Coordinates of C-alpha atoms and ligand atoms in Angstrom, one line a residue:
Chain A
X1 CA -16.3 -18.3 -20.2
X2 CA -17.4 -15.7 -17.7
X3 CA -16.5 -17.7 -14.6
X4 CA -14.8 -15.6 -11.9
X5 CA -11.0 -16.0 -11.8
X6 CA -9.7 -16.4 -8.3
X7 CA -6.8 -14.0 -8.3
X8 CA -5.5 -15.5 -5.0
X9 CA -5.4 -19.2 -4.3
X10 CA -7.2 -20.5 -1.2
X11 CA -4.5 -23.0 -0.6
X12 CA -1.7 -20.6 0.2
X13 CA -3.0 -19.9 3.7
X14 CA -4.8 -23.0 4.7
X15 CA -4.2 -22.5 8.4
X16 CA -6.5 -19.4 8.7
X17 CA -8.9 -21.1 6.4
X18 CA -9.2 -24.0 8.7
X19 CA -8.9 -22.4 12.1
X20 CA -10.9 -19.2 11.6
X21 CA -14.4 -20.9 11.1
X22 CA -13.9 -22.7 14.4
X23 CA -12.8 -19.7 16.3
X24 CA -15.8 -17.7 14.9
X25 CA -18.1 -20.7 15.7
X26 CA -17.0 -20.4 19.4
X27 CA -17.6 -16.6 19.3
X28 CA -21.1 -17.0 17.8
X29 CA -21.9 -19.8 20.2
X30 CA -21.0 -17.6 23.2
X31 CA -22.9 -14.7 21.8
X32 CA -25.9 -16.9 21.0
X33 CA -26.1 -18.3 24.5
X34 CA -25.6 -14.9 26.2
X35 CA -28.3 -13.3 24.0
X36 CA -30.7 -16.2 24.3
X37 CA -30.4 -16.1 28.1
X38 CA -31.0 -12.4 28.2
X39 CA -33.9 -12.5 25.8
X40 CA -35.5 -15.5 27.6
X41 CA -35.2 -13.9 31.0
X42 CA -36.4 -10.6 29.7
X43 CA -39.6 -12.3 28.3
X44 CA -40.2 -14.3 31.4
X45 CA -39.9 -11.3 33.6
X46 CA -42.2 -9.3 31.3
X47 CA -44.8 -12.1 31.6
X48 CA -44.5 -12.3 35.4
X49 CA -44.6 -8.5 35.7
X50 CA -47.8 -8.3 33.7
X51 CA -49.3 -11.1 35.8
X52 CA -48.2 -9.8 39.2
X53 CA -48.9 -6.2 38.2
X54 CA -52.6 -7.1 37.9
X55 CA -52.9 -8.7 41.3
X56 CA -53.1 -7.3 44.8
X57 CA -53.5 -9.0 48.1
X58 CA -55.2 -7.6 51.1
X59 CA -54.4 -9.0 54.5
X60 CA -56.6 -8.4 57.5
X61 CA -54.8 -9.3 60.8
X62 CA -56.9 -8.7 63.8
X63 CA -56.8 -10.8 67.0
X64 CA -60.6 -10.8 67.6
X65 CA -62.3 -13.1 65.0
X66 CA -65.5 -11.0 65.0
X67 CA -63.7 -7.8 64.4
X68 CA -61.5 -9.5 61.8
X69 CA -64.6 -10.7 59.9
X70 CA -66.2 -7.3 60.1
X71 CA -63.1 -5.5 58.8
X72 CA -62.7 -8.1 56.0
X73 CA -66.3 -7.6 54.9
X74 CA -65.9 -3.8 54.8
X75 CA -62.6 -4.2 52.9
X76 CA -64.3 -6.6 50.4
X77 CA -67.2 -4.2 49.9
X78 CA -64.8 -1.3 49.3
X79 CA -62.7 -3.3 46.8
X80 CA -65.7 -4.5 44.9
X81 CA -66.9 -1.0 44.4
X82 CA -63.5 0.4 43.3
X83 CA -63.4 1.0 39.6
X84 CA -60.7 -1.1 37.8
X85 CA -61.1 -4.0 40.1
X86 CA -62.2 -7.1 38.2
X87 CA -62.5 -9.8 40.9
X88 CA -62.4 -9.8 44.7
X89 CA -61.9 -13.3 46.2
X90 CA -61.7 -13.9 49.9
X91 CA -59.7 -17.1 50.5
X92 CA -61.6 -19.4 52.7
X93 CA -60.0 -21.0 55.8
X94 CA -59.4 -24.2 54.0
X95 CA -57.3 -22.5 51.3
X96 CA -55.2 -20.6 53.9
X97 CA -54.7 -23.8 55.9
X98 CA -53.5 -25.5 52.8
X99 CA -51.0 -22.7 52.2
X100 CA -49.7 -23.0 55.7
X101 CA -49.6 -26.8 56.0
X102 CA -46.3 -27.3 54.2
X103 CA -44.6 -25.1 56.9
X104 CA -46.5 -26.0 60.0
X105 CA -47.3 -29.7 59.3
X106 CA -50.6 -31.3 58.6
X107 CA -53.1 -31.1 61.4
X108 CA -51.0 -28.5 63.3
X109 CA -53.0 -25.6 62.0
X110 CA -55.5 -25.4 64.8
X111 CA -58.6 -23.4 65.3
X112 CA -57.0 -21.3 67.9
X113 CA -54.3 -20.0 65.5
X114 CA -55.2 -16.4 64.7
X115 CA -55.1 -16.7 60.9
X116 CA -55.3 -13.5 58.8
X117 CA -57.9 -13.1 56.3
X118 CA -56.5 -13.0 52.8
X119 CA -58.4 -11.2 49.9
X120 CA -57.1 -11.9 46.4
X121 CA -57.8 -8.9 44.1
X122 CA -57.5 -9.0 40.3
X123 CA -57.4 -5.8 38.4
X124 CA -58.9 -5.2 35.0
X125 CA -56.2 -5.3 32.3
X126 CA -54.9 -2.0 31.1
X127 CA -56.4 -0.2 34.1
X128 CA -54.1 1.9 36.2
X129 CA -55.1 2.1 39.8
X130 CA -53.8 4.5 42.4
X131 CA -52.7 1.9 45.0
X132 CA -51.6 4.5 47.5
X133 CA -55.1 6.0 47.6
X134 CA -56.7 2.6 47.7
X135 CA -54.5 1.7 50.7
X136 CA -55.6 4.9 52.5
X137 CA -59.3 4.2 51.9
X138 CA -58.8 0.6 53.1
X139 CA -57.4 1.8 56.4
X140 CA -60.4 4.0 56.9
X141 CA -62.9 1.2 56.6
X142 CA -60.6 -1.6 58.0
X143 CA -57.8 -0.3 60.3
X144 CA -56.1 -3.7 60.4
X145 CA -56.0 -4.3 56.6
X146 CA -52.7 -4.1 54.7
X147 CA -52.4 -3.8 50.9
X148 CA -49.6 -5.8 49.3
X149 CA -48.8 -4.7 45.7
X150 CA -46.0 -7.1 44.9
X151 CA -43.8 -4.2 44.1
X152 CA -40.8 -5.4 46.0
X153 CA -41.0 -8.7 44.2
X154 CA -41.2 -7.0 40.8
X155 CA -38.3 -4.7 41.4
X156 CA -36.2 -7.6 42.4
X157 CA -37.2 -9.5 39.2
X158 CA -36.4 -6.4 37.1
X159 CA -33.0 -6.2 38.8
X160 CA -32.1 -9.8 38.0
X161 CA -33.3 -9.3 34.4
X162 CA -31.2 -6.1 34.1
X163 CA -28.1 -7.9 35.3
X164 CA -28.6 -10.8 32.9
X165 CA -29.1 -8.3 30.0
X166 CA -26.1 -6.2 31.0
X167 CA -23.9 -9.4 31.1
X168 CA -25.2 -10.5 27.7
X169 CA -24.4 -7.1 26.2
X170 CA -20.9 -7.2 27.7
X171 CA -20.3 -10.7 26.4
X172 CA -21.5 -9.8 22.9
X173 CA -19.3 -6.7 22.9
X174 CA -16.2 -8.5 24.0
X175 CA -16.8 -11.4 21.6
X176 CA -17.2 -8.9 18.7
X177 CA -13.8 -7.3 19.7
X178 CA -12.2 -10.7 19.9
X179 CA -13.6 -11.6 16.5
X180 CA -12.3 -8.4 14.9
X181 CA -8.8 -9.2 16.5
X182 CA -8.7 -12.8 15.2
X183 CA -9.8 -11.7 11.7
X184 CA -7.0 -9.1 11.7
X185 CA -4.5 -11.8 12.6
X186 CA -5.9 -14.1 9.9
X187 CA -5.9 -11.3 7.3
X188 CA -2.2 -10.5 8.0
X189 CA -1.3 -14.2 7.8
X190 CA -3.1 -14.3 4.4
X191 CA -1.3 -11.2 3.2
X192 CA 2.0 -12.7 4.2
X193 CA 1.2 -16.0 2.5
X194 CA 0.1 -14.2 -0.7
X195 CA 2.7 -11.5 -0.6
X196 CA 4.5 -12.4 -3.8
X197 CA 1.3 -13.0 -5.8
X198 CA -0.1 -9.7 -4.6
X199 CA 3.1 -7.9 -5.7
X200 CA 2.8 -9.6 -9.1
X201 CA -0.9 -8.6 -9.4
X202 CA 0.1 -5.0 -8.5
X203 CA 2.8 -4.9 -11.2
X204 CA 0.3 -6.3 -13.7
X205 CA -1.9 -3.4 -12.9
X206 CA -4.3 -4.6 -10.2
X207 CA -5.8 -2.0 -7.9
X208 CA -5.9 -2.4 -4.1
X209 CA -9.7 -2.8 -4.4
X210 CA -9.4 -6.0 -6.4
X211 CA -7.1 -7.6 -3.9
X212 CA -9.2 -6.4 -1.0
X213 CA -12.2 -7.9 -2.8
X214 CA -10.5 -11.3 -2.9
X215 CA -9.9 -11.2 0.9
X216 CA -13.3 -9.8 1.6
X217 CA -15.1 -12.7 -0.2
X218 CA -12.9 -15.2 1.4
X219 CA -13.4 -13.9 5.0
X220 CA -17.1 -13.4 4.4
X221 CA -17.4 -17.1 3.6
X222 CA -15.2 -18.2 6.5
X223 CA -17.3 -16.0 8.9
X224 CA -20.6 -17.3 7.6
X225 CA -19.3 -20.9 7.8
X226 CA -18.1 -20.5 11.4
X227 CA -21.2 -18.5 12.3
X228 CA -23.5 -21.4 11.1
X229 CA -21.5 -24.0 13.1
X230 CA -21.7 -21.8 16.2
X231 CA -25.4 -21.2 15.7
X232 CA -26.2 -24.9 15.4
X233 CA -24.2 -25.6 18.5
X234 CA -26.0 -22.8 20.4
X235 CA -29.3 -24.0 19.2
X236 CA -28.7 -27.6 20.4
X237 CA -27.5 -26.2 23.8
X238 CA -30.6 -24.0 24.1
X239 CA -33.0 -26.8 23.3
X240 CA -31.3 -29.1 25.9
X241 CA -31.1 -26.2 28.4
X242 CA -34.8 -25.5 28.0
X243 CA -35.9 -29.0 28.6
X244 CA -33.7 -29.1 31.7
X245 CA -35.4 -25.9 33.0
X246 CA -38.8 -27.5 32.3
X247 CA -37.8 -30.6 34.2
X248 CA -37.0 -28.4 37.2
X249 CA -40.7 -27.4 37.1
X250 CA -42.9 -25.0 39.0
X251 CA -41.1 -21.7 39.3
X252 CA -39.9 -18.8 37.4
X253 CA -37.2 -20.8 35.5
X254 CA -39.7 -22.8 33.4
X255 CA -41.2 -19.6 32.2
X256 CA -37.9 -18.9 30.4
X257 CA -38.6 -19.4 26.7
X258 CA -37.8 -17.7 23.4
X259 CA -40.3 -15.9 21.4
X260 CA -40.1 -16.1 17.5
X261 CA -38.7 -12.5 17.5
X262 CA -35.8 -13.7 19.7
X263 CA -35.0 -16.5 17.3
X264 CA -34.7 -14.0 14.5
X265 CA -32.1 -12.1 16.6
X266 CA -30.1 -15.4 16.9
X267 CA -30.3 -16.1 13.2
X268 CA -28.7 -12.8 12.5
X269 CA -25.6 -13.8 14.5
X270 CA -23.9 -15.8 11.7
X271 CA -24.7 -13.0 9.2
X272 CA -23.2 -10.5 11.6
X273 CA -20.1 -12.7 12.0
X274 CA -19.7 -12.9 8.2
X275 CA -20.1 -9.2 7.8
X276 CA -17.8 -8.3 10.6
X277 CA -15.1 -10.7 9.2
X278 CA -15.6 -9.2 5.7
X279 CA -15.2 -5.6 6.7
X280 CA -12.4 -6.2 9.1
X281 CA -10.5 -8.1 6.3
X282 CA -11.2 -5.4 3.8
X283 CA -10.0 -2.5 6.0
X284 CA -6.9 -4.6 7.1
X285 CA -5.9 -5.4 3.6
X286 CA -6.4 -1.8 2.3
X287 CA -4.3 -0.4 5.2
X288 CA -1.5 -3.0 4.6
X289 CA -1.5 -2.5 0.8
X290 CA -1.2 1.3 1.2
X291 CA 2.2 0.7 2.7
X292 CA 3.3 -1.3 -0.3
X293 CA 4.9 0.2 -3.4
Chain B
X1 CA 8.8 7.3 -23.3
X2 CA 11.3 6.7 -20.5
X3 CA 13.9 9.0 -19.1
X4 CA 16.4 8.5 -16.2
X5 CA 18.4 11.4 -14.8
X6 CA 21.1 10.5 -12.3
X7 CA 19.0 7.8 -10.8
X8 CA 20.2 5.7 -7.8
X9 CA 18.6 2.8 -6.2
X10 CA 19.1 0.8 -3.0
X11 CA 17.4 -2.1 -1.2
X12 CA 16.3 -1.1 2.2
X13 CA 19.2 0.6 4.0
X14 CA 21.9 -1.2 2.0
X15 CA 24.3 0.6 -0.3
X16 CA 23.2 1.7 -3.7
X17 CA 23.0 -1.2 -6.3
X18 CA 22.5 1.4 -9.0
X19 CA 24.3 4.7 -9.3
X20 CA 24.2 7.7 -11.6
X21 CA 21.9 6.0 -14.2
X22 CA 21.0 8.4 -17.0
X23 CA 19.5 7.3 -20.3
X24 CA 16.5 7.7 -22.5
X25 CA 14.3 5.2 -24.3
X26 CA 12.6 6.9 -27.3
X27 CA 9.1 5.9 -28.2
X28 CA 9.2 2.8 -30.4
X29 CA 12.9 2.1 -29.7
X30 CA 14.4 -1.4 -29.1
X31 CA 17.3 -1.7 -26.6
X32 CA 19.1 -4.5 -24.9
X33 CA 20.2 -4.3 -21.3
X34 CA 23.4 -6.2 -20.8
X35 CA 25.9 -6.7 -18.1
X36 CA 27.4 -9.4 -15.9
X37 CA 25.4 -11.2 -13.3
X38 CA 24.8 -9.0 -10.3
X39 CA 25.4 -5.8 -12.3
X40 CA 21.9 -4.5 -11.6
X41 CA 19.8 -5.4 -14.7
X42 CA 16.9 -6.8 -12.7
X43 CA 17.1 -3.9 -10.3
X44 CA 16.9 -1.4 -13.1
X45 CA 13.9 -3.4 -14.5
X46 CA 12.2 -3.1 -11.1
X47 CA 12.4 0.7 -11.3
X48 CA 11.0 0.6 -14.8
X49 CA 8.0 -1.6 -13.9
X50 CA 7.3 0.6 -10.9
X51 CA 7.9 -2.1 -8.2
X52 CA 10.6 0.0 -6.6
X53 CA 11.2 3.7 -6.0
X54 CA 14.6 5.2 -6.8
X55 CA 16.6 6.5 -3.9
X56 CA 17.5 9.6 -5.9
X57 CA 17.3 11.1 -9.3
X58 CA 14.3 11.7 -11.6
X59 CA 12.5 9.1 -13.6
X60 CA 10.1 10.3 -16.3
X61 CA 7.7 7.8 -17.9
X62 CA 4.9 8.4 -20.4
X63 CA 5.6 12.1 -19.9
X64 CA 5.1 12.0 -16.1
X65 CA 7.6 12.6 -13.4
X66 CA 7.3 9.6 -11.2
X67 CA 8.0 11.5 -8.0
X68 CA 4.7 13.4 -8.7
X69 CA 2.7 10.3 -9.4
X70 CA 0.5 9.1 -6.4
X71 CA -0.1 5.5 -5.5
X72 CA -3.6 5.6 -6.9
X73 CA -2.3 6.5 -10.4
X74 CA 0.2 3.6 -10.5
X75 CA -2.1 0.9 -11.8
X76 CA -3.0 2.9 -14.8
X77 CA 0.7 3.4 -15.7
X78 CA 1.4 -0.3 -15.0
X79 CA -1.2 -1.4 -17.4
X80 CA 0.8 0.3 -20.2
X81 CA 3.8 -1.8 -19.3
X82 CA 4.3 -5.5 -20.1
X83 CA 6.8 -7.4 -18.0
X84 CA 8.6 -10.7 -18.4
X85 CA 10.1 -11.4 -15.0
X86 CA 13.4 -13.3 -14.7
X87 CA 11.6 -15.7 -12.4
X88 CA 8.4 -15.7 -14.4
X89 CA 6.1 -15.0 -11.5
X90 CA 3.2 -17.1 -12.9
X91 CA 0.3 -17.7 -10.7
X92 CA 0.5 -21.4 -9.9
X93 CA -3.1 -21.9 -9.0
X94 CA -4.3 -20.7 -12.4
X95 CA -4.2 -22.5 -15.7
X96 CA -1.9 -21.4 -18.5
X97 CA -4.7 -19.7 -20.3
X98 CA -6.0 -17.9 -17.1
X99 CA -2.4 -16.7 -16.5
X100 CA -2.2 -15.2 -19.9
X101 CA -5.7 -13.6 -19.6
X102 CA -4.8 -12.1 -16.2
X103 CA -3.7 -8.6 -17.2
X104 CA -6.7 -8.0 -19.4
X105 CA -9.1 -9.5 -16.8
X106 CA -7.7 -7.2 -14.2
X107 CA -8.1 -4.3 -16.6
X108 CA -11.7 -5.5 -17.0
X109 CA -12.3 -6.6 -20.5
X110 CA -14.8 -8.9 -22.1
X111 CA -13.7 -12.5 -21.1
X112 CA -14.7 -14.1 -24.3
X113 CA -12.7 -11.8 -26.5
X114 CA -9.8 -12.0 -24.1
X115 CA -9.9 -15.8 -24.2
X116 CA -9.8 -15.9 -28.0
X117 CA -6.9 -13.5 -28.0
X118 CA -5.1 -15.6 -25.3
X119 CA -5.5 -18.8 -27.2
X120 CA -4.1 -17.3 -30.3
X121 CA -1.1 -16.0 -28.4
X122 CA -0.5 -19.3 -26.7
X123 CA -0.5 -21.2 -29.9
X124 CA 1.9 -18.6 -31.3
X125 CA 4.4 -19.4 -28.5
X126 CA 3.8 -23.2 -29.1
X127 CA 1.6 -23.9 -26.0
X128 CA -1.7 -24.5 -27.9
X129 CA -2.0 -28.0 -26.3
X130 CA -1.2 -26.8 -22.8
X131 CA -4.0 -24.3 -22.3
X132 CA -5.3 -25.8 -19.1
X133 CA -1.9 -26.8 -17.7
X134 CA -0.8 -25.3 -14.4
X135 CA 2.6 -23.6 -14.4
X136 CA 4.2 -26.1 -12.0
X137 CA 3.6 -28.8 -14.6
X138 CA 5.3 -26.9 -17.3
X139 CA 9.0 -27.1 -18.3
X140 CA 11.2 -24.0 -17.7
X141 CA 11.0 -23.1 -21.4
X142 CA 7.3 -23.5 -21.5
X143 CA 6.9 -21.3 -18.4
X144 CA 9.1 -18.7 -20.1
X145 CA 6.9 -18.7 -23.1
X146 CA 3.8 -18.4 -21.0
X147 CA 5.3 -15.4 -19.1
X148 CA 6.0 -13.8 -22.5
X149 CA 2.5 -14.3 -23.7
X150 CA 1.2 -12.7 -20.5
X151 CA 3.5 -9.8 -20.9
X152 CA 2.4 -9.0 -24.5
X153 CA -1.3 -9.7 -24.4
X154 CA -2.2 -6.2 -23.4
X155 CA -0.2 -4.7 -26.3
X156 CA 1.8 -2.6 -23.9
X157 CA 3.4 0.7 -24.8
X158 CA 6.5 -0.5 -23.0
X159 CA 7.7 -4.1 -22.9
X160 CA 10.3 -5.1 -20.3
X161 CA 11.8 -8.6 -20.6
X162 CA 14.3 -9.8 -18.1
X163 CA 16.3 -12.8 -19.5
X164 CA 13.3 -13.9 -21.7
X165 CA 15.3 -16.5 -23.6
X166 CA 17.4 -18.0 -20.7
X167 CA 15.5 -21.3 -20.6
X168 CA 14.8 -22.0 -24.3
X169 CA 16.8 -23.6 -27.1
X170 CA 18.3 -21.2 -29.7
X171 CA 15.5 -21.9 -32.2
X172 CA 12.8 -20.9 -29.7
X173 CA 15.0 -18.0 -28.5
X174 CA 15.0 -16.7 -32.1
X175 CA 11.3 -17.2 -32.4
X176 CA 10.6 -15.3 -29.2
X177 CA 12.9 -12.5 -30.2
X178 CA 11.1 -12.3 -33.4
X179 CA 7.9 -11.8 -31.5
X180 CA 9.5 -8.9 -29.6
X181 CA 10.8 -7.4 -32.8
X182 CA 7.3 -7.7 -34.4
X183 CA 5.7 -6.0 -31.4
X184 CA 8.4 -3.3 -31.5
X185 CA 7.5 -2.7 -35.2
X186 CA 3.9 -2.1 -34.1
X187 CA 5.2 0.6 -31.8
X188 CA 6.0 -1.0 -28.5
X189 CA 9.1 0.4 -26.9
X190 CA 11.1 -2.6 -25.9
X191 CA 13.9 -3.3 -23.4
X192 CA 15.4 -6.8 -23.2
X193 CA 17.8 -7.7 -20.5
X194 CA 20.1 -10.6 -21.5
X195 CA 23.4 -12.4 -21.1
X196 CA 23.1 -13.8 -24.5
X197 CA 25.4 -11.7 -26.7
X198 CA 24.6 -13.8 -29.7
X199 CA 21.0 -12.7 -29.4
X200 CA 22.2 -9.1 -29.2
X201 CA 24.3 -9.3 -32.3
X202 CA 21.5 -11.0 -34.3
X203 CA 19.1 -8.2 -33.7
X204 CA 21.7 -5.5 -33.9
X205 CA 19.8 -3.1 -31.5
X206 CA 21.6 -0.7 -29.3
X207 CA 22.5 -1.8 -25.8
X208 CA 22.5 -0.3 -22.3
X209 CA 25.4 -1.9 -20.6
X210 CA 25.6 -2.1 -16.8
X211 CA 28.7 -2.9 -14.8
X212 CA 28.7 -2.9 -11.0
X213 CA 25.6 -0.7 -10.8
X214 CA 26.7 1.9 -13.3
X215 CA 25.9 2.4 -17.0
X216 CA 29.1 1.8 -19.0
X217 CA 28.1 3.2 -22.3
X218 CA 25.2 4.1 -24.4
X219 CA 25.8 2.5 -27.7
X220 CA 23.4 4.0 -30.2
X221 CA 25.4 2.7 -33.2
X222 CA 24.4 -0.8 -32.2
X223 CA 27.9 -2.2 -32.7
X224 CA 28.0 -4.9 -30.1
X225 CA 31.0 -4.3 -27.9
X226 CA 32.9 -3.1 -30.9
X227 CA 36.0 -1.3 -29.6
X228 CA 34.3 -0.9 -26.2
X229 CA 35.6 -2.1 -22.9
X230 CA 33.7 -5.3 -22.7
X231 CA 33.7 -5.8 -19.0
X232 CA 32.5 -9.2 -17.8
X233 CA 32.4 -11.0 -21.1
Ligands
LIG301 N1 15.8 -8.0 -3.0 C1 17.1 -7.6 -2.9 N2 17.6 -7.2 -1.7 C2 18.8 -6.8 -1.5 N3 19.7 -6.8 -2.5 C3 19.4 -7.3 -3.7 C4 18.0 -7.7 -3.9 N4 17.9 -8.0 -5.2 C5 19.2 -7.8 -5.8 N5 20.0 -7.4 -4.9 C6 21.4 -7.0 -5.1 O1 21.5 -6.0 -6.1 C7 22.5 -6.2 -7.0 C8 22.0 -6.3 -8.4 O2 21.2 -7.4 -8.5 P1 20.3 -7.7 -9.8 O3 19.4 -8.8 -9.5 O4 19.8 -6.4 -10.3 O5 21.5 -8.1 -10.9 P2 21.3 -8.7 -12.3 O6 22.1 -7.9 -13.2 O7 19.9 -8.8 -12.7 O8 21.9 -10.1 -12.2 P3 21.6 -11.5 -13.0 O9 22.2 -11.3 -14.4 O10 22.2 -12.6 -12.3 O11 20.1 -11.6 -13.0 C9 23.2 -7.5 -6.5 O12 24.4 -7.2 -5.8 C10 22.2 -8.2 -5.7 O13 22.8 -8.9 -4.6
LIG302 MG1 18.6 -10.4 -13.1

């Protein structure tokens, strides 16, 4: 006979026992969605950045076709001999026409249109290149060549990612505060429901710790239960949301996915909910009991 | 063991329900606490089982001035006191045996030994066949006996019983009283609040008599009401 004696009955405050898990489920759901979005966007932007960061485009815009070709050849030669450059690929006319056709209409790209020469440059991975110096050298050999480093694009992507992350952190912070508040309410309701039993236990010689322990275990369970419900709901939503993004296709959105490490973060949420509920209940009970005789 | 000096007590901001209470319970003594309904018997008990602080006066218990005792030290004192509440205060969600085991489980003893002890005690008060019953399914008298078993299981230094025989027939009342007397012989200082003057005369122990919140007389000679103004009865 070493079974644990429940000093307080679960039945005395059924209301918080029933409601609390659902409230906590909503909290964990919101945190989960916010965190998953932030992590997904963060990963996608990181992928894009490493992609774009390795690519440069050189444009040669000169009116005279002979001059243009000469400048392009000089630029190509310079790029090919620059350390850290992996490939240099001059887009042929067909490729450029294909790029323009959606805007200008098929067959409208005539021979008389002064098309720029585009040179696609891939950098070796893990090589830092001084793009400012490269741009200067390019202008010496080809005055009408312009170097595009995708930096504007990247900084905009980072700004978007930063905003999503900031929003997620705010949501998680607010949700944590709301969880603490609702657990405090629930604990006070429990204390009121058990008031007489607690008084009896005290008179029999129980310490505050024993009573706090009862509440602690109870709220840990309620928090974990709610957290798991919320996690499952968030998981379903994320899976549906991802296949929706996939179906939108070709863009940055379908790159939004979760890495295994991100999933661990999400799995921690129900645990966090349980632990937050547990400690909040404990502190609330100890503070309330200290005011009793 | 217990000493009251000019003690007063009030509930909240109300007027004092106990005034100028002074008495002493010597170690190993047996007293009755008598007085009409509303005289303040249960209130005096609350002071004794440390559920209420006096509004004035000095209470000394187990050699300690209670005004000097911090909240942290109360559980240790309370574990030396056994209480039979007038309204029993059994835990309805626990079985009879778990209720009886409660004080010792709280104090942290070996559950196996505690259980044996509790079973023995429950059969002594005639509840051997109701070990697993929950208090709401017990009769008034059975609850009372359960409450008594819970109060005495810890072999308290001080036993406080508030109307412990109010719900049982005279035969069971005698039996329970006998339990108190036996415990008292083993050294437990005992105070029994009661309306039952027959009980008082049978034991012949001294009484503390309350009337409208004040102690009427301290009768060491144990003569029940003999020649005394017997207010209320
Ligand atoms: N919780 C309380 N709050 C306010 N007043 C109370 C409270 N409990 C008791 N009283 C008042 O204190 C006085 C003494 O009550 P107490 O219960 O001590 O009497 P008693 O002698 O035990 O009566 P009985 O024999 O009926 O049990 C009564 O006037 C009662 O109304
Ligand atoms: Mg009373």
